């Protein structure tokens, strides 16, 4: 998740971009390890019109059109886009994209997902384990200054980053996550501020 954390750090460079940013990565798995990833996020409408001062491209480091996702997926193996929806209510933009995969490891062939640390392993008894590094370890000397901490807490405490796993069987354990009443869905969620300030590493491990 190093690349993902870097992209979130870039978002922080423009305060308006994080005035309301909620991101969810939802893995829906079959017993054979195939499945799909639903990636959803809401961003402030103004953020989708800001241009970079240097090259006049969109400043927000998020794909926001079908073409953006098609470009990211071009040349990828074992993955395909099955759904794209975008709605705009005038105040915010809501994005939903569904990506089918032959294996969770195949997601690393998507541009921008090269450093996605996720793996699936079947246990041979109709069970399995999905493991995802959701917060990487912070390198020595990377501890933020107090003024940076206060800035993040003031501007990034309303936004949330969530990782969800929908398992093909009843979940036996989910480290650091909540499990729904049916026992099939585990959720790991943090505010954007907590996500960026966490020491790490933090792994989201779901067993069923």
Coordinates of N, CA, C and O in Angstrom, one line a residue, residues 20-134:
X20 N -13.8 16.7 1.9 CA -14.7 15.6 2.0 C -14.3 14.5 1.0 O -14.6 14.5 -0.1
X21 N -13.4 13.6 1.5 CA -13.0 12.5 0.7 C -13.2 11.2 1.5 O -12.6 11.0 2.5
X22 N -14.0 10.3 1.0 CA -14.2 9.0 1.6 C -14.0 7.9 0.6 O -14.5 8.0 -0.6
X23 N -13.1 7.0 0.9 CA -12.7 6.0 0.0 C -12.9 4.6 0.6 O -12.7 4.4 1.8
X24 N -13.4 3.7 -0.2 CA -13.6 2.3 0.2 C -13.1 1.3 -0.8 O -13.5 1.5 -2.0
X25 N -12.4 0.3 -0.4 CA -11.9 -0.8 -1.2 C -12.6 -2.0 -0.7 O -12.4 -2.5 0.4
X26 N -13.5 -2.6 -1.5 CA -14.3 -3.8 -1.1 C -14.0 -5.0 -1.9 O -14.2 -5.0 -3.1
X27 N -13.4 -6.0 -1.3 CA -13.1 -7.3 -2.0 C -14.2 -8.2 -1.8 O -14.6 -8.5 -0.6
X28 N -14.8 -8.8 -2.8 CA -15.8 -9.8 -2.8 C -15.2 -11.1 -3.4 O -14.9 -11.1 -4.6
X29 N -15.1 -12.1 -2.5 CA -14.3 -13.3 -2.9 C -15.1 -14.5 -3.1 O -16.1 -14.7 -2.4
X30 N -14.7 -15.3 -4.1 CA -15.2 -16.7 -4.2 C -14.2 -17.7 -3.6 O -13.1 -17.3 -3.2
X31 N -14.7 -18.9 -3.5 CA -13.8 -19.9 -2.8 C -12.5 -20.2 -3.6 O -11.5 -20.6 -3.0
X32 N -12.6 -20.0 -4.9 CA -11.4 -20.3 -5.7 C -10.4 -19.1 -5.8 O -9.4 -19.2 -6.5
X33 N -10.7 -18.0 -5.0 CA -9.8 -16.9 -5.0 C -10.1 -15.8 -6.1 O -9.6 -14.7 -6.0
X34 N -11.1 -16.1 -7.0 CA -11.5 -15.1 -7.9 C -12.5 -14.2 -7.2 O -13.0 -14.5 -6.1
X35 N -12.9 -13.1 -7.9 CA -13.8 -12.2 -7.3 C -13.8 -10.9 -8.0 O -13.4 -10.8 -9.1
X36 N -14.2 -9.9 -7.2 CA -14.2 -8.5 -7.8 C -13.9 -7.5 -6.7 O -14.1 -7.8 -5.5
X37 N -13.4 -6.4 -7.1 CA -13.0 -5.3 -6.2 C -14.0 -4.1 -6.6 O -14.0 -3.7 -7.7
X38 N -14.7 -3.7 -5.6 CA -15.5 -2.5 -5.7 C -14.7 -1.3 -5.1 O -14.5 -1.3 -3.9
X39 N -14.4 -0.4 -5.9 CA -13.7 0.8 -5.4 C -14.6 2.0 -5.5 O -15.1 2.3 -6.6
X40 N -15.0 2.6 -4.3 CA -15.9 3.7 -4.3 C -15.2 4.9 -3.6 O -14.5 4.7 -2.6
X41 N -15.5 6.1 -4.0 CA -15.1 7.2 -3.3 C -16.0 8.4 -3.7 O -16.6 8.5 -4.7
X42 N -16.0 9.3 -2.7 CA -16.7 10.6 -2.8 C -15.7 11.7 -2.7 O -14.9 11.7 -1.8
X43 N -15.8 12.7 -3.6 CA -14.9 13.8 -3.5 C -15.7 15.1 -3.7 O -16.7 15.1 -4.3
X44 N -15.1 16.2 -3.2 CA -15.8 17.5 -3.4 C -15.8 17.8 -4.8 O -14.9 17.6 -5.6
X45 N -16.9 18.4 -5.3 CA -17.1 18.7 -6.7 C -16.0 19.7 -7.2 O -15.6 19.5 -8.3
X46 N -15.6 20.6 -6.4 CA -14.6 21.6 -6.8 C -13.3 20.9 -7.1 O -12.6 21.4 -7.9
X47 N -13.0 19.8 -6.4 CA -11.7 19.2 -6.5 C -11.6 18.6 -7.9 O -10.5 18.5 -8.4
X48 N -12.7 18.3 -8.6 CA -12.6 17.7 -9.9 C -12.4 18.7 -11.0 O -12.2 18.3 -12.2
X49 N -12.3 20.0 -10.7 CA -12.1 21.0 -11.7 C -10.7 21.7 -11.5 O -10.4 22.5 -12.4
X50 N -10.0 21.4 -10.4 CA -8.8 22.1 -10.1 C -7.7 21.6 -11.1 O -7.6 20.4 -11.3
X51 N -6.9 22.5 -11.7 CA -5.9 22.1 -12.6 C -4.5 22.4 -12.0 O -4.3 23.3 -11.2
X52 N -3.6 21.5 -12.3 CA -2.2 21.7 -11.9 C -1.6 22.9 -12.5 O -1.8 23.1 -13.7
X53 N -0.9 23.7 -11.8 CA -0.4 25.0 -12.3 C 0.7 24.8 -13.3 O 0.9 25.7 -14.2
X54 N 1.3 23.6 -13.3 CA 2.5 23.4 -14.2 C 2.0 22.9 -15.6 O 2.4 23.4 -16.7
X55 N 1.1 21.9 -15.6 CA 0.8 21.3 -16.9 C -0.7 21.4 -17.2 O -1.1 20.8 -18.2
X56 N -1.5 22.0 -16.4 CA -2.9 22.2 -16.6 C -3.7 20.9 -16.7 O -4.8 20.8 -17.1
X57 N -3.1 19.8 -16.1 CA -3.9 18.6 -15.9 C -4.7 18.7 -14.6 O -4.4 19.5 -13.7
X58 N -5.6 17.8 -14.4 CA -6.4 17.8 -13.1 C -5.4 17.6 -12.0 O -4.6 16.7 -12.0
X59 N -5.6 18.4 -10.9 CA -4.6 18.3 -9.8 C -4.9 17.1 -8.9 O -4.1 16.6 -8.2
X60 N -6.2 16.7 -8.9 CA -6.6 15.6 -8.0 C -6.0 14.3 -8.5 O -6.1 13.9 -9.7
X61 N -5.2 13.5 -7.7 CA -4.6 12.3 -8.1 C -5.5 11.1 -8.0 O -5.2 10.1 -7.4
X62 N -6.7 11.2 -8.6 CA -7.7 10.1 -8.6 C -8.3 10.0 -10.0 O -8.6 11.0 -10.6
X63 N -8.5 8.7 -10.4 CA -9.2 8.6 -11.7 C -10.7 8.9 -11.4 O -11.3 8.5 -10.5
X64 N -11.3 9.8 -12.3 CA -12.6 10.2 -12.1 C -13.5 10.0 -13.3 O -14.7 10.4 -13.2
X65 N -13.0 9.5 -14.4 CA -13.8 9.2 -15.5 C -13.6 7.8 -16.0 O -12.6 7.1 -15.6
X66 N -14.5 7.3 -16.8 CA -14.4 5.9 -17.3 C -13.0 5.8 -18.1 O -12.3 4.7 -18.0
X67 N -12.7 6.8 -18.8 CA -11.5 6.7 -19.6 C -10.2 6.6 -18.7 O -9.3 5.9 -19.0
X68 N -10.3 7.3 -17.6 CA -9.2 7.2 -16.6 C -8.9 5.7 -16.2 O -7.8 5.2 -16.1
X69 N -10.0 5.0 -15.9 CA -9.9 3.7 -15.5 C -9.6 2.7 -16.6 O -8.8 1.8 -16.4
X70 N -10.1 3.0 -17.8 CA -9.7 2.2 -18.9 C -8.2 2.3 -19.2 O -7.6 1.3 -19.6
X71 N -7.7 3.5 -19.1 CA -6.2 3.7 -19.3 C -5.4 2.9 -18.2 O -4.4 2.3 -18.6
X72 N -5.9 3.0 -17.0 CA -5.2 2.3 -15.9 C -5.2 0.8 -16.1 O -4.2 0.1 -15.8
X73 N -6.3 0.3 -16.7 CA -6.5 -1.2 -16.9 C -5.9 -1.7 -18.2 O -5.7 -2.9 -18.3
X74 N -5.6 -0.8 -19.1 CA -5.0 -1.3 -20.4 C -3.7 -2.0 -20.2 O -2.8 -1.6 -19.5
X75 N -3.6 -3.2 -20.8 CA -2.4 -4.0 -20.7 C -2.4 -4.8 -19.4 O -1.4 -5.6 -19.2
X76 N -3.4 -4.8 -18.6 CA -3.4 -5.6 -17.4 C -3.8 -7.0 -17.7 O -4.6 -7.2 -18.6
X77 N -3.4 -8.0 -16.9 CA -3.7 -9.4 -17.1 C -4.6 -9.9 -16.0 O -4.3 -9.6 -14.8
X78 N -5.6 -10.6 -16.3 CA -6.4 -11.2 -15.3 C -7.4 -10.3 -14.6 O -7.9 -10.7 -13.5
X79 N -7.6 -9.1 -15.1 CA -8.5 -8.2 -14.5 C -9.3 -7.5 -15.6 O -8.9 -7.4 -16.8
X80 N -10.6 -7.1 -15.3 CA -11.4 -6.4 -16.3 C -12.4 -5.5 -15.5 O -12.8 -5.8 -14.4
X81 N -12.7 -4.3 -16.1 CA -13.7 -3.5 -15.5 C -15.1 -3.9 -15.9 O -15.4 -4.1 -17.1
X82 N -15.9 -4.2 -14.9 CA -17.3 -4.7 -15.2 C -18.4 -3.6 -14.9 O -19.5 -3.8 -15.4
X83 N -18.0 -2.5 -14.2 CA -19.0 -1.5 -14.0 C -18.3 -0.2 -13.7 O -17.3 -0.2 -13.0
X84 N -18.9 0.9 -14.2 CA -18.5 2.2 -13.8 C -19.7 3.1 -13.7 O -20.5 3.2 -14.6
X85 N -19.8 3.8 -12.6 CA -20.8 4.7 -12.3 C -20.3 6.0 -11.7 O -19.4 5.9 -10.9
X86 N -20.8 7.1 -12.2 CA -20.4 8.4 -11.6 C -21.7 9.2 -11.5 O -22.5 9.3 -12.5
X87 N -21.9 9.8 -10.3 CA -23.0 10.7 -10.1 C -22.5 12.0 -9.5 O -21.5 12.0 -8.7
X88 N -23.1 13.1 -9.9 CA -22.7 14.4 -9.4 C -24.0 15.1 -8.9 O -24.9 15.4 -9.7
X89 N -24.0 15.5 -7.6 CA -25.2 16.1 -7.1 C -24.9 17.6 -6.9 O -25.7 18.4 -6.3
X90 N -23.9 18.1 -7.5 CA -23.6 19.6 -7.5 C -22.6 19.9 -6.3 O -21.9 20.9 -6.4
X91 N -22.6 19.2 -5.3 CA -21.7 19.4 -4.1 C -20.6 18.4 -4.1 O -19.5 18.7 -3.7
X92 N -20.8 17.2 -4.6 CA -19.8 16.2 -4.6 C -20.0 15.2 -5.7 O -21.0 15.2 -6.4
X93 N -18.9 14.5 -6.0 CA -18.9 13.5 -7.1 C -18.7 12.1 -6.4 O -17.8 11.9 -5.6
X94 N -19.6 11.2 -6.8 CA -19.5 9.8 -6.3 C -19.1 8.9 -7.4 O -19.7 8.9 -8.5
X95 N -18.0 8.1 -7.2 CA -17.5 7.2 -8.1 C -17.6 5.8 -7.6 O -17.3 5.5 -6.5
X96 N -18.1 4.9 -8.5 CA -18.1 3.4 -8.2 C -17.5 2.7 -9.4 O -18.0 2.9 -10.5
X97 N -16.5 1.9 -9.2 CA -16.0 1.1 -10.3 C -15.8 -0.3 -9.8 O -15.4 -0.6 -8.6
X98 N -16.2 -1.3 -10.6 CA -16.1 -2.7 -10.2 C -15.1 -3.4 -11.1 O -15.2 -3.3 -12.4
X99 N -14.1 -4.0 -10.5 CA -13.0 -4.6 -11.3 C -13.0 -6.1 -10.9 O -12.8 -6.5 -9.8
X100 N -13.3 -7.0 -11.9 CA -13.2 -8.4 -11.7 C -11.8 -8.9 -11.8 O -11.0 -8.3 -12.6
X101 N -11.4 -9.9 -11.0 CA -10.1 -10.4 -11.0 C -10.0 -11.9 -11.0 O -10.9 -12.5 -10.4
X102 N -9.0 -12.5 -11.6 CA -8.8 -13.9 -11.6 C -8.1 -14.3 -10.3 O -8.2 -15.5 -9.8
X103 N -7.4 -13.4 -9.7 CA -6.7 -13.5 -8.4 C -6.5 -12.2 -7.9 O -6.3 -11.2 -8.6
X104 N -6.4 -12.0 -6.5 CA -6.1 -10.7 -6.0 C -4.8 -10.2 -6.4 O -4.5 -9.0 -6.5
X105 N -3.8 -11.1 -6.6 CA -2.5 -10.7 -7.0 C -2.5 -10.1 -8.4 O -1.6 -9.3 -8.7
X106 N -3.5 -10.5 -9.2 CA -3.6 -9.9 -10.6 C -3.8 -8.4 -10.5 O -3.5 -7.7 -11.5
X107 N -4.4 -7.9 -9.4 CA -4.6 -6.5 -9.3 C -3.4 -5.6 -9.4 O -3.4 -4.4 -9.8
X108 N -2.2 -6.2 -9.1 CA -1.0 -5.5 -9.2 C -0.6 -5.1 -10.6 O 0.3 -4.3 -10.8
X109 N -1.3 -5.7 -11.6 CA -1.0 -5.4 -13.0 C -1.7 -4.1 -13.4 O -1.4 -3.6 -14.5
X110 N -2.5 -3.5 -12.6 CA -3.2 -2.3 -12.9 C -2.3 -1.1 -12.6 O -1.6 -1.1 -11.5
X111 N -2.2 -0.2 -13.5 CA -1.4 1.0 -13.2 C -1.8 1.7 -11.9 O -3.0 2.0 -11.7
X112 N -0.8 2.0 -11.1 CA -1.1 2.6 -9.8 C -1.3 1.6 -8.6 O -1.3 1.9 -7.5
X113 N -1.4 0.3 -9.0 CA -1.6 -0.8 -8.0 C -0.4 -1.7 -7.9 O -0.5 -2.7 -7.2
X114 N 0.7 -1.3 -8.5 CA 1.9 -2.1 -8.5 C 2.4 -2.6 -7.2 O 2.9 -3.7 -7.0
X115 N 2.2 -1.7 -6.2 CA 2.7 -2.0 -4.8 C 1.6 -2.5 -3.9 O 1.8 -2.4 -2.6
X116 N 0.5 -2.9 -4.4 CA -0.6 -3.3 -3.6 C -0.2 -4.7 -2.9 O 0.0 -5.7 -3.6
X117 N -0.1 -4.7 -1.6 CA 0.3 -5.9 -0.9 C -0.9 -6.6 -0.4 O -1.4 -6.4 0.7
X118 N -1.4 -7.5 -1.2 CA -2.5 -8.3 -0.9 C -2.3 -9.7 -1.4 O -1.7 -9.9 -2.4
X119 N -2.8 -10.7 -0.6 CA -2.6 -12.1 -1.0 C -3.8 -12.9 -0.5 O -4.5 -12.6 0.5
X120 N -4.1 -14.0 -1.2 CA -5.1 -14.9 -0.8 C -4.5 -16.4 -0.8 O -3.7 -16.7 -1.7
X121 N -5.0 -17.1 0.2 CA -4.5 -18.5 0.3 C -5.6 -19.4 0.8 O -6.3 -19.1 1.8
X122 N -5.9 -20.4 0.1 CA -6.9 -21.4 0.5 C -6.3 -22.4 1.5 O -5.1 -22.7 1.4
X123 N -7.1 -22.8 2.5 CA -6.6 -23.7 3.5 C -6.8 -25.1 3.3 O -6.5 -26.0 4.1
X124 N -7.5 -25.5 2.1 CA -7.7 -26.9 1.8 C -8.9 -27.5 2.4 O -9.3 -28.6 2.1
X125 N -9.7 -26.7 3.2 CA -10.9 -27.2 3.9 C -12.0 -26.2 3.7 O -12.7 -25.9 4.6
X126 N -12.1 -25.8 2.4 CA -13.2 -24.8 2.0 C -13.1 -23.5 2.8 O -14.0 -22.7 2.8
X127 N -11.9 -23.2 3.3 CA -11.7 -22.0 4.0 C -10.6 -21.2 3.3 O -10.1 -21.6 2.2
X128 N -10.2 -20.1 3.8 CA -9.2 -19.3 3.2 C -8.7 -18.1 4.0 O -9.3 -17.8 5.1
X129 N -7.7 -17.4 3.6 CA -7.2 -16.2 4.3 C -6.9 -15.2 3.3 O -6.2 -15.4 2.3
X130 N -7.4 -14.0 3.5 CA -7.0 -12.8 2.7 C -6.2 -11.9 3.6 O -6.6 -11.5 4.7
X131 N -5.0 -11.5 3.2 CA -4.1 -10.6 3.9 C -3.8 -9.4 3.1 O -3.4 -9.5 1.9
X132 N -4.0 -8.2 3.7 CA -3.7 -7.0 3.0 C -2.9 -6.0 3.9 O -3.3 -5.8 5.0
X133 N -1.8 -5.5 3.4 CA -1.1 -4.5 4.1 C -1.8 -3.1 3.9 O -1.7 -2.6 2.8
X134 N -2.5 -2.7 4.9 CA -3.3 -1.4 4.7 C -2.6 -0.2 5.1 O -2.8 0.9 4.6

